[in-house]
XYZ file of C-alpha atoms in Angstrom:
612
model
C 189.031 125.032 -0.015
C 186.126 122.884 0.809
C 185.062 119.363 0.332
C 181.189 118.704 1.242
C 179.333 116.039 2.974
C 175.729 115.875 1.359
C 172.838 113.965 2.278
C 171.523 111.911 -0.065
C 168.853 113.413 -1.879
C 165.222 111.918 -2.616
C 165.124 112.807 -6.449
C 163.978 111.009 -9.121
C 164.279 112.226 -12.394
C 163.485 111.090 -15.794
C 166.227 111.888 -17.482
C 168.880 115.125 -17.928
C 169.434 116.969 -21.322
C 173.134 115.120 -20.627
C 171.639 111.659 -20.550
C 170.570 111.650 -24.163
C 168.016 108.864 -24.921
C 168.031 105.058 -27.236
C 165.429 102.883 -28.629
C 166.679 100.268 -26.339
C 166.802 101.111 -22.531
C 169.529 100.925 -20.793
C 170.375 100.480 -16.716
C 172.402 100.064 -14.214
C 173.379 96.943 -15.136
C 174.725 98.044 -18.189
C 177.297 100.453 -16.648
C 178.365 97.325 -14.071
C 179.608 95.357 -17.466
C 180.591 98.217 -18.886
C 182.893 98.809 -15.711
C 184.165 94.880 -15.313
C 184.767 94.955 -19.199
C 187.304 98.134 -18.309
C 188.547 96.310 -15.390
C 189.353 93.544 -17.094
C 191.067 94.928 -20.078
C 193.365 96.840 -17.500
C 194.366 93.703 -16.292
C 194.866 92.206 -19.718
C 197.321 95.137 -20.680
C 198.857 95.233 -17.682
C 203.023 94.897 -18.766
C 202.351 95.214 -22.326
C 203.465 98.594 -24.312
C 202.410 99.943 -28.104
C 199.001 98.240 -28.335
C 197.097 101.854 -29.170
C 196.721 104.487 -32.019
C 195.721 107.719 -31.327
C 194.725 110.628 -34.063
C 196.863 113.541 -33.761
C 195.553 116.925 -33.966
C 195.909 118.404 -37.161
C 197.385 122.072 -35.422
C 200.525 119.213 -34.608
C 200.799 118.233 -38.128
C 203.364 120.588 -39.648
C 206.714 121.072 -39.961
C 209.477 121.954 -37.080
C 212.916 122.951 -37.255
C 215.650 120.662 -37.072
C 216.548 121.560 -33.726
C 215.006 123.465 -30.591
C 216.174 123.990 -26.986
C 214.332 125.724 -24.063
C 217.296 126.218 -22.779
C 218.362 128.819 -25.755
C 215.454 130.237 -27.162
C 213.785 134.340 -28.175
C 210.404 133.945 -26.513
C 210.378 137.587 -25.530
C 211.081 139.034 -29.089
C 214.087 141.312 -27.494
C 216.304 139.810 -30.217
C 218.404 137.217 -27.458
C 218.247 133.764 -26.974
C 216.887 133.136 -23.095
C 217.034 130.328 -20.782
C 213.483 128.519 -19.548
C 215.196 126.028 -18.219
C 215.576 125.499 -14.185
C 219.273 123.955 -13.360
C 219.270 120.319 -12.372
C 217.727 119.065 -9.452
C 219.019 115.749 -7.089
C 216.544 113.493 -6.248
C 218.197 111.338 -3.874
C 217.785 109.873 -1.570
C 214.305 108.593 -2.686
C 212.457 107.657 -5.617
C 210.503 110.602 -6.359
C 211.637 111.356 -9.624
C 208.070 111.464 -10.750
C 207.495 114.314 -8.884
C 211.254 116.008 -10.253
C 210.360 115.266 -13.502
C 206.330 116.870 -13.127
C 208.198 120.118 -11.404
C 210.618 120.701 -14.005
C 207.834 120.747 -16.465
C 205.794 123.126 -14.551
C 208.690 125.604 -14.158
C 209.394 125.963 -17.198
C 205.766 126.242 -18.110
C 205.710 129.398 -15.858
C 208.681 130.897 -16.931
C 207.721 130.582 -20.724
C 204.439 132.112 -20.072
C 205.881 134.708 -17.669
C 209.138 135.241 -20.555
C 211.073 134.859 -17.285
C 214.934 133.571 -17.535
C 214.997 130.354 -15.664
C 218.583 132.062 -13.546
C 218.940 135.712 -12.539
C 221.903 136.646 -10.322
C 222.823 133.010 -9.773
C 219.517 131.807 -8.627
C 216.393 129.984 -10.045
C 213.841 132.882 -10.421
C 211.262 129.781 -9.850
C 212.011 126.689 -7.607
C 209.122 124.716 -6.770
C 208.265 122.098 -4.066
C 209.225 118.620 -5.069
C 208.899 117.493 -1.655
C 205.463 119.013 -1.052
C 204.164 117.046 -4.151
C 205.525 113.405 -3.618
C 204.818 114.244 0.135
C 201.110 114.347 -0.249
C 200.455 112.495 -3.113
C 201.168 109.588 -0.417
C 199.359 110.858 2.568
C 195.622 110.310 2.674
C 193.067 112.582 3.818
C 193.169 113.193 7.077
C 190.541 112.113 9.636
C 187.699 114.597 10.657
C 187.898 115.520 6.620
C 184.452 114.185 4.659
C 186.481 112.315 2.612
C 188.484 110.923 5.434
C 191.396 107.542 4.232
C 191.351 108.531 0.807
C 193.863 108.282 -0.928
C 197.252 106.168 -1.767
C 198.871 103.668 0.951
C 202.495 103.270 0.634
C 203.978 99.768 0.554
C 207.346 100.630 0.381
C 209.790 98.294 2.915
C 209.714 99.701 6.664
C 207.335 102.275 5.968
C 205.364 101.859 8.716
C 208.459 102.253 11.077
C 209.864 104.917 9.064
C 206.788 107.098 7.213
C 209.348 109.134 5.542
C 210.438 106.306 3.131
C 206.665 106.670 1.157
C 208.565 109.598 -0.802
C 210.288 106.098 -2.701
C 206.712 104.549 -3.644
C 207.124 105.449 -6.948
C 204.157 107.340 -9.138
C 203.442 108.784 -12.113
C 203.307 112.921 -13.732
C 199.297 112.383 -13.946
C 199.097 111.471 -10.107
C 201.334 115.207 -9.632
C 198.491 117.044 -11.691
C 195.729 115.628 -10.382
C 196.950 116.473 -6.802
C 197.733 119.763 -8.099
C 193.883 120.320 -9.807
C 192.916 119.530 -5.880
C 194.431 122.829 -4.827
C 197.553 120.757 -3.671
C 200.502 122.573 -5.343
C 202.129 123.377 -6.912
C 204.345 125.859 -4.244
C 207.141 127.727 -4.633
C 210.162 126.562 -2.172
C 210.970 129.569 -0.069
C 214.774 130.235 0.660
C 216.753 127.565 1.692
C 218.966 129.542 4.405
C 216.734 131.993 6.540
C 213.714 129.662 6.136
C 212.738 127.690 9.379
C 209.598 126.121 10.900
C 207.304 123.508 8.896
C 207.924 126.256 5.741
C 211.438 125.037 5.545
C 210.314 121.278 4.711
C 208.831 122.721 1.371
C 212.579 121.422 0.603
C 214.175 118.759 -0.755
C 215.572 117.691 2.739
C 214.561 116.466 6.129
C 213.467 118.413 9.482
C 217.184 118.075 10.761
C 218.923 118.627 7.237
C 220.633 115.067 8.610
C 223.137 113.813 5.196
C 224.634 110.542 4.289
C 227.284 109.560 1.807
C 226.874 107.210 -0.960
C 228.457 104.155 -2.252
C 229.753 106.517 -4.607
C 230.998 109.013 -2.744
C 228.275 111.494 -2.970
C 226.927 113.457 -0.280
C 222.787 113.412 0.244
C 220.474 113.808 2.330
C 219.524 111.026 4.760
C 216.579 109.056 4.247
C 216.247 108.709 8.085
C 215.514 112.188 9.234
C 212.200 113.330 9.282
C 210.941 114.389 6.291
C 207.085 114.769 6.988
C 205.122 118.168 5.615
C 202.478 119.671 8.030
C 198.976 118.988 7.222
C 198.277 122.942 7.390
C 200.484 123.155 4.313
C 198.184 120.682 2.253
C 196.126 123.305 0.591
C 198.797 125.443 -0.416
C 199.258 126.787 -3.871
C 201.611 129.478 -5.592
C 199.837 128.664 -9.273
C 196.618 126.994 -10.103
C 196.891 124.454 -12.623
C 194.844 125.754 -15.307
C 195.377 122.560 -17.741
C 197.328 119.240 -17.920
C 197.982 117.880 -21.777
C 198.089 114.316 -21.852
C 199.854 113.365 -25.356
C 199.670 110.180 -27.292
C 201.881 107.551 -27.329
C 204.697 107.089 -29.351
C 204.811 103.236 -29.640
C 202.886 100.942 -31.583
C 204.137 97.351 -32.434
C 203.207 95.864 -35.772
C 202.222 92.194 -36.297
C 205.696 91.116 -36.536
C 206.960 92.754 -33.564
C 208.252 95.666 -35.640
C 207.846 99.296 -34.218
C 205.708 101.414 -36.414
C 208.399 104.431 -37.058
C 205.847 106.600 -39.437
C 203.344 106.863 -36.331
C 206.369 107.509 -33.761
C 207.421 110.038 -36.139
C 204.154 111.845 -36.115
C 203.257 111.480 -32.442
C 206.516 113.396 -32.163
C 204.984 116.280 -34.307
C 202.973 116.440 -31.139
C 205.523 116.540 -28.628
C 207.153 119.349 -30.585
C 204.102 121.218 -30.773
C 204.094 121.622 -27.389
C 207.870 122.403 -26.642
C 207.983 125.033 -29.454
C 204.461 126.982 -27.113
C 206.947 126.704 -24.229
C 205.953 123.697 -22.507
C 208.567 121.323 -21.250
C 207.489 117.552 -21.268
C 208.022 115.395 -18.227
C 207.909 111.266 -19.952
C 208.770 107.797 -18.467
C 211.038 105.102 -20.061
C 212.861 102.325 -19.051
C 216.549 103.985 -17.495
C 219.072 101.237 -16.884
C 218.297 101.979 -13.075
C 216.397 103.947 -10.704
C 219.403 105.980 -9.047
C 222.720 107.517 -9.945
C 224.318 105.884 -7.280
C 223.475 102.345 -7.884
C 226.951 100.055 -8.524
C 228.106 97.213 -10.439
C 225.374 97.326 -13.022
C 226.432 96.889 -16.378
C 224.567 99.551 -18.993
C 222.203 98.086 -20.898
C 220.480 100.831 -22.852
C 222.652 104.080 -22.418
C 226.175 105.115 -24.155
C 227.660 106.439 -20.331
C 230.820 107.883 -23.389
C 227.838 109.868 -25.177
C 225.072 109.467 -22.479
C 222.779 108.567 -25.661
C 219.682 106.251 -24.386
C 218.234 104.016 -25.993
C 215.786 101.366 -25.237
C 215.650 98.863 -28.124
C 212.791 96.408 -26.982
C 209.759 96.576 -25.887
C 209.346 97.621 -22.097
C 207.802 99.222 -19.400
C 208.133 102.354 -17.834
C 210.772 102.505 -14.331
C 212.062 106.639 -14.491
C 210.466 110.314 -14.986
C 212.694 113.087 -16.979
C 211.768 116.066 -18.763
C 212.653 116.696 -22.214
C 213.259 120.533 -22.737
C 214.098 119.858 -26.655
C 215.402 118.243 -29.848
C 217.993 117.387 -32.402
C 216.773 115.873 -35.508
C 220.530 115.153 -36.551
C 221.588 113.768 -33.204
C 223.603 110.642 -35.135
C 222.389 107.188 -34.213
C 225.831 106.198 -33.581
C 226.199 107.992 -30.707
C 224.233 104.873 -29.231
C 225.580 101.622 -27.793
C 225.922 98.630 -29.930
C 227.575 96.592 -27.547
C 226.674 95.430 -24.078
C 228.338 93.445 -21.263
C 226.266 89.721 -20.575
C 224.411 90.137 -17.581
C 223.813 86.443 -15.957
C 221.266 86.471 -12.806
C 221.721 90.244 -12.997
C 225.494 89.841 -12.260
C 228.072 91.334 -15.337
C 229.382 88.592 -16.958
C 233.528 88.469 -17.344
C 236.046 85.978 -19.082
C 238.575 83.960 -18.123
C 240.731 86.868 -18.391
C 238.774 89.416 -16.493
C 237.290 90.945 -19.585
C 233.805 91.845 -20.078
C 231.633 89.344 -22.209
C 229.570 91.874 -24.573
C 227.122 91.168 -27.219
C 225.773 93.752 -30.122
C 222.292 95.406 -29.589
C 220.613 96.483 -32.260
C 220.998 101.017 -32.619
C 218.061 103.443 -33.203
C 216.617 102.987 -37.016
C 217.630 106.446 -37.429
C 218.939 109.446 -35.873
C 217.313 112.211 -34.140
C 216.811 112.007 -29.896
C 215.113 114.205 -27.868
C 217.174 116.563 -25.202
C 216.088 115.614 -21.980
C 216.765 116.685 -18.001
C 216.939 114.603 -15.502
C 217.078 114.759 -12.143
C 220.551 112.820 -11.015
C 222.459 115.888 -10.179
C 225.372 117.874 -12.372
C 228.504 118.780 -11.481
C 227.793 122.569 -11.188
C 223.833 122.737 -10.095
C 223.698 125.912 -8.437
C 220.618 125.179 -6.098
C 220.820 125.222 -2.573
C 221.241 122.096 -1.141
C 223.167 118.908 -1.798
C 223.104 118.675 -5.712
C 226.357 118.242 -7.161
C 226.895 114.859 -8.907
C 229.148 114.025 -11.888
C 226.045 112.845 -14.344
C 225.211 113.382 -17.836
C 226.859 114.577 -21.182
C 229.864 116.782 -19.704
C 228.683 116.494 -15.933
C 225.329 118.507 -17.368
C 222.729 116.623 -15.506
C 221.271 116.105 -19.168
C 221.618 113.624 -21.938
C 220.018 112.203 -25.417
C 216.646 110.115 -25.541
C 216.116 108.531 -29.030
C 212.876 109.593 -30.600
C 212.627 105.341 -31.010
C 213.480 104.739 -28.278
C 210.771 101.451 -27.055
C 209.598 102.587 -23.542
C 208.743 106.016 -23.704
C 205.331 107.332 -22.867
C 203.002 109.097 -20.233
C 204.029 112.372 -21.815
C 202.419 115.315 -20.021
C 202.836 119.253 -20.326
C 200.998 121.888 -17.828
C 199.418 124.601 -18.201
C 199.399 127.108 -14.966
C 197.101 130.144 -14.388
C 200.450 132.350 -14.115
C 198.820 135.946 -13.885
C 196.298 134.795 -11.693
C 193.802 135.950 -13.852
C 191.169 132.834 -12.659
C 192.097 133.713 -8.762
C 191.930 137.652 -9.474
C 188.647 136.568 -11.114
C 187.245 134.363 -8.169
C 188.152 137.047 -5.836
C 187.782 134.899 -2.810
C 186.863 131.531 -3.622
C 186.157 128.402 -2.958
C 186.557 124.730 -4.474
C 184.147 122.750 -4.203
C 185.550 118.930 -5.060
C 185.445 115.111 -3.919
C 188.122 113.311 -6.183
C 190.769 113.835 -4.149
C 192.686 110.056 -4.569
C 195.392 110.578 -6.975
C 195.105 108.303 -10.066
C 198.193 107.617 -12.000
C 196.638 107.325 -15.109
C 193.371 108.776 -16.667
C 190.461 106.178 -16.748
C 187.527 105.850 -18.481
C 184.191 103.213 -18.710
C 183.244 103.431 -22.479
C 180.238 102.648 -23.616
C 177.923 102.349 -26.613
C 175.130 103.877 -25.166
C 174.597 107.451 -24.188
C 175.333 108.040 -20.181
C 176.533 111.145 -17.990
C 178.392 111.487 -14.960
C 177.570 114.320 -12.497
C 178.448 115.507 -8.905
C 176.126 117.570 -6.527
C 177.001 120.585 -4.691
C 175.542 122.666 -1.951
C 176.664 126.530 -1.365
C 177.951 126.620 2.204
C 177.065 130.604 1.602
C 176.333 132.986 -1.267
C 178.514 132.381 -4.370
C 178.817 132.686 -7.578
C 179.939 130.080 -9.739
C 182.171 131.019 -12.467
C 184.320 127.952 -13.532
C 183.973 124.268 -13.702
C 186.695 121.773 -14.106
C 186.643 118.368 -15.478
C 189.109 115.285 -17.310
C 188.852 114.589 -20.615
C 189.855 110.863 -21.220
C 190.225 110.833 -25.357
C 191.884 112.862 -27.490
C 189.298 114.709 -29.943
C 186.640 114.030 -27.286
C 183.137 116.673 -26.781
C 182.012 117.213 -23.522
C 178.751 118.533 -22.741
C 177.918 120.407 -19.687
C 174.561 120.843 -17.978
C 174.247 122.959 -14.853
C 170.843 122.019 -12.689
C 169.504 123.739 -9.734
C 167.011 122.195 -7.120
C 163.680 123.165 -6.391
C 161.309 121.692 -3.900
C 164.019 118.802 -3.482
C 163.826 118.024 -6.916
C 165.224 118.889 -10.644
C 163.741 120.905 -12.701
C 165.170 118.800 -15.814
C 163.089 120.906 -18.408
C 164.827 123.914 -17.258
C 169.057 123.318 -16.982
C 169.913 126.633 -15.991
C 173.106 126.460 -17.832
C 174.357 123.905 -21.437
C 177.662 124.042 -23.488
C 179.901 122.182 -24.979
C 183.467 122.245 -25.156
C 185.752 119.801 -27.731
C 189.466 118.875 -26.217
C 192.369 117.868 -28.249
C 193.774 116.249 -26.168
C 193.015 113.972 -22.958
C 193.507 115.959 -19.655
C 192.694 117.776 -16.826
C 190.872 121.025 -18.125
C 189.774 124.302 -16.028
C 186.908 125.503 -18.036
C 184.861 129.424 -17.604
C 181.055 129.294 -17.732
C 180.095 131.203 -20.294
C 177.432 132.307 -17.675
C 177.932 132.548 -14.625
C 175.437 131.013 -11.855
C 174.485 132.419 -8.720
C 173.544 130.556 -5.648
C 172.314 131.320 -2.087
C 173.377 129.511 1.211
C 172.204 125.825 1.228
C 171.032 125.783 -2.477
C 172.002 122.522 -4.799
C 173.539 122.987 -7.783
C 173.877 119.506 -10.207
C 176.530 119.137 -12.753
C 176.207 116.735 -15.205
C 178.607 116.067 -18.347
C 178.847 114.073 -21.293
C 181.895 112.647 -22.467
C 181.533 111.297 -25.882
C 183.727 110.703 -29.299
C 181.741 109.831 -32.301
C 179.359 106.997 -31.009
C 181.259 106.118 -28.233
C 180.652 107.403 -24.996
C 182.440 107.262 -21.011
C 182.406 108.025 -18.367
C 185.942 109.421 -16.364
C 186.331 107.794 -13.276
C 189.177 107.741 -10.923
C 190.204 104.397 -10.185
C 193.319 102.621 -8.603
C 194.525 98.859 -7.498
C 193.086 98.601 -3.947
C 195.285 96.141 -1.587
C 194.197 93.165 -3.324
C 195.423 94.473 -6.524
C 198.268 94.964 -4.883
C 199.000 92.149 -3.560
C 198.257 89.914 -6.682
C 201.046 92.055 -8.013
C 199.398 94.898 -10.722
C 200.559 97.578 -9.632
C 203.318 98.992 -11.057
C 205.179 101.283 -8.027
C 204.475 100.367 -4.399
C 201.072 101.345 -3.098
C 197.627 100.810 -2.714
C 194.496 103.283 -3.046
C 191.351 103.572 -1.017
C 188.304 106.090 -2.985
C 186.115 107.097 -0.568
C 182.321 108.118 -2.322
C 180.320 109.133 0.192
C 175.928 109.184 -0.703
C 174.427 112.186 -2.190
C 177.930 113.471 -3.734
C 178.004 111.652 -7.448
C 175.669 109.867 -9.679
C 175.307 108.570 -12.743
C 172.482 109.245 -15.660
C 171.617 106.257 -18.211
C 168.444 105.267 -19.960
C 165.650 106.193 -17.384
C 167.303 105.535 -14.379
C 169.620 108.140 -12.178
C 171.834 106.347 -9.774
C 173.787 107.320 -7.312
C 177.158 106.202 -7.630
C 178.241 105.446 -3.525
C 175.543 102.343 -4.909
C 177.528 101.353 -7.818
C 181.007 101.689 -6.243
C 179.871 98.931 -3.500
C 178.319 95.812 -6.211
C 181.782 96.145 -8.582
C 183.796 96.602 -5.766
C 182.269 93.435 -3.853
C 182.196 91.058 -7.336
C 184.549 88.620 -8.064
C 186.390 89.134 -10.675
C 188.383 91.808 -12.016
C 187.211 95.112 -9.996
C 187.505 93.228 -6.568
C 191.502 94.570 -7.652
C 190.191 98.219 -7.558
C 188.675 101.506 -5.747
C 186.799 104.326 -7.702
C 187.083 107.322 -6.595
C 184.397 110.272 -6.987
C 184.006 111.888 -10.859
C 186.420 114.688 -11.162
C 184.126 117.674 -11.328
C 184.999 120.555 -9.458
C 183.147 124.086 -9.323
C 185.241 127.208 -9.080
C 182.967 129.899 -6.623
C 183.130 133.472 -5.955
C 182.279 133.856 -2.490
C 180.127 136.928 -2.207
């Protein structure tokens, strides 16, 4: 793994076979507005839900069965229903159920690809790292690295006394895969008894295994032990994440407030698309709280007789699960219809002592998706503290309605399993910059034709084989251009490598050259790509709320992010003019207005290199 400090280089070229050209001319200047219009349109939607259509890919559009579980299901063709399913994980004591929710989608990812049963003998057959994921998805790069304070600051109440408590900042199932596209992850846990040394913190648990009880009576793990990961184990990786699928939204709000159940209804085509290849789907909605163990809260959205959940108004996004199937016929009056009052956030009672409930409106009709969380069950068989009584029969699972009105930031993975890219590679290397998580994928669109591009240098010989990238819109072409130096300069007649490559859907994407390219010690190798949907065009950038974001209250969970673009490493191509993008990052940063609330990060180009 390498990240590279370049100088920056005295080029000036009139444009790259990326770049495209206008009748009007286009500058700078034009990708500034085109960034503050982004900015401030982020700003505008911040809170708001169902404000976007997206076109569904067509290989989603047919029809499913009325019911599917990963949990039961003849991947293998031996004639027996299998489990892909890992058993229910326990979160607690921290908020991290981002990271639970990412994990149990990867798992099952693997397992489907490998036709492995989630439980031999008693035992997952795959139990990844959690920990290592929400560990270092909060802990910047470290100092002496070129891309030294990256990354995302923790806000979270005494976390400066207590660093451990960062692991309850809250995140998102993008922020996992991007860390994991960085080389970070995902790792398999090794075994909880024999393992000791910093290995043994790739568990759920702290350095002294140090446990609490609950208001509830449960036993966990204590937030105040230790629960820091060595640095070393940063880089580490069992499977490469190969892709990340980034699905549509289900919501969209008509006019009159009214959710549009026809699109919902075919955005779930998509999401059963997916589960039927094998791929679990991690999702956020709004839960009636962030813990299992959290008293004297009256439910609001889920049936604890039925544990059916359903949000019937418009809201935003507090919890991470993982759906592992369906049930078209799953009755919508399995729901609530009545709630207790809740005044000041306190239950409301009568004179008598009896709750004061209200009716709430039930799903428009049935059907809910099957969905794990991570809250315990009353007969987890991981190691560790997991038993908790939650979910339909103690499970650990319940019902999600396909209506229900928070769900979204639904994600599947896609993981190199046989190691074919690695076994590929040979030894490799990564060459990379982006390495801030982002929560969400951004883009700058634009009417105008513009690329985005990093620069490499080969440390030594290599051969580059693969090239990875994010696609922002679904149904979105991406041009790549591969330029090599010569004299200090571009030889922009002469790319010494073009495709393109159309995506489905948005995501992270791990892409082989169709040829490879060769380089010696010290050589530069450009790599420029378009990003473009009909007319429209962007750029992907990683950006987050920096501190003053923060503090004027946009960000959703508790953190703020500092990109680090160092000269010479990215630029971007429009009209006539190349720029290099450390230039651009410092005017939007330092306006006023609305990218003073942000930090961009690097574009997220990688190269993949044999080392030879």
């Amino acid at each position: 793994m390498k990240n590279k400090l370049l100088m920056l280089l005295s080029v000036s070229f009139v444009s790259l076979a990326a770049c495209g050209t206008t009748p009007k001319v286009y500058g700078e200047k034009d990708v500034i507005d085109a960034m503050v219009k982004e900015a401030q349109n982020r700003i505008d939607a911040h809170g708001k839900v169902g404000t976007k259509k997206d076109i569904i890919p067509s290989s989603a559009l047919k029809e499913y069965p009325a019911s599917f579980d990963l949990r039961s299901v003849d991947f293998d063709d031996d004639g027996e229903n299998e489990n892909y399913v890992t058993d229910i994980k326990f979160q607690n004591p921290f908020g991290s159920c981002w990271s639970f929710g990412s994990i149990a989608a990867a798992e099952t990812s693997i397992l489907t690809d490998l036709k492995q049963e989630a439980i031999v003998n008693n035992k997952n057959t795959i139990d990844l790292s959690e920990h290592h994921t929400a560990w270092f998805v909060y802990t910047p790069m470290p100092e002496g690295d070129p891309q030294e304070g990256e990354g995302l600051y923790s806000m979270v109440e005494g976390v400066y006394e207590n660093p451990s408590l960062k692991l309850s900042s809250g995140s998102t199932q993008f922020a996992a895969g991007s860390v994991w596209a960085s080389g970070m992850g995902v790792v398999q846990e090794p075994d909880f008894e024999s393992t000791e040394g910093i290995e043994a913190l790739l568990n759920y648990h702290g350095k002294e295994r140090l446990t609490t009880t609950t208001s509830k009576g449960s036993l966990i793990y204590s937030k105040e032990d230790d629960w820091s990961i060595d640095e070393s184990l940063r880089f580490k990786q069992t499977y490469m994440l190969e892709n990340s699928i980034c699905l549509p939204e289900p919501l969209y709000f008509n006019k009159d407030g009214s959710m549009d159940l026809d699109y919902c209804e075919l955005v779930s085509k998509s999401y059963k698309e997916q589960l039927m290849n094998g791929r679990a789907l991690v999702v956020g909605f709004q839960a009636d709280s962030y813990s299992p163990d959290s008293t004297g809260r009256a439910a609001k959205y889920i049936n604890t007789d039925t544990y059916a959940h359903y949000t019937y108004e418009p809201k935003t996004q507090n919890h991470s699960v993982c759906i592992v199937g369906w049930d078209d016929n799953y009755s919508k009056t399995n729901f609530l219809n009545k709630v207790q009052y809740v005044i000041n956030g306190v239950p409301a009672f009568d004179k008598d002592g009896k709750p004061i409930m209200k009716d709430v409106p039930q799903p428009p009709k049935d059907g809910a998706w099957i969905v794990k969380n991570s809250w315990g069950s009353i007969d987890s068989i991981s190691d560790g503290l997991n038993r908790n009584n939650w979910g339909v029969n103690g499970s650990g699972y319940f019902y999600l309605s396909y209506y229900d009105m928070s769900l979204g930031s639904v994600q599947a993975f896609d993981f190199d399993v046989t190691n074919e890219i690695k076994g590929d590679l040979g030894k490799y290397a990564i060459d990379e910059y982006d390495l801030m998580p982002n929560e969400n994928p951004h883009n700058i669109e634009t009417n105008f034709p513009v690329a985005e591009g990093n620069i490499f240098t080969a440390e030594e010989d290599e051969t580059v084989k693969y090239v990875s990238c994010i696609s922002t819109e679904h149904n979105e072409e991406m041009t790549f251009d591969f330029y090599k130096f010569e004299d200090g300069k571009i030889n922009r007649n002469k790319p010494v490598l073009e495709f393109t490559k159309q995506f489905d859907y948005r995501g992270i994407h791990v892409v082989k050259l169709p040829t490879a390219i060769s380089l010696e010690e010290g050589e530069k190798l450009a790599v420029a790509i378009t990003q473009r949907n009909g007319d429209k065009y962007f750029l992907s950038v990683g950006s987050e709320y920096n501190l003053n974001g923060y503090l004027n209250e946009l960000c959703d969970d508790q953190y703020y992010a500092v990109g680090v673009v160092n000269k010479g490493e990215s630029f971007v191509c429009v009209g006539n003019e190349v720029i290099d993008f450390h230039d651009i990052k410092e005017k939007v940063e330092n306006l006023d207005g609305p990218t003073s609330y942000l930090t961009y990060d690097n574009f997220p180009i990688k190269i993949y290199s044999s080392l030879n």
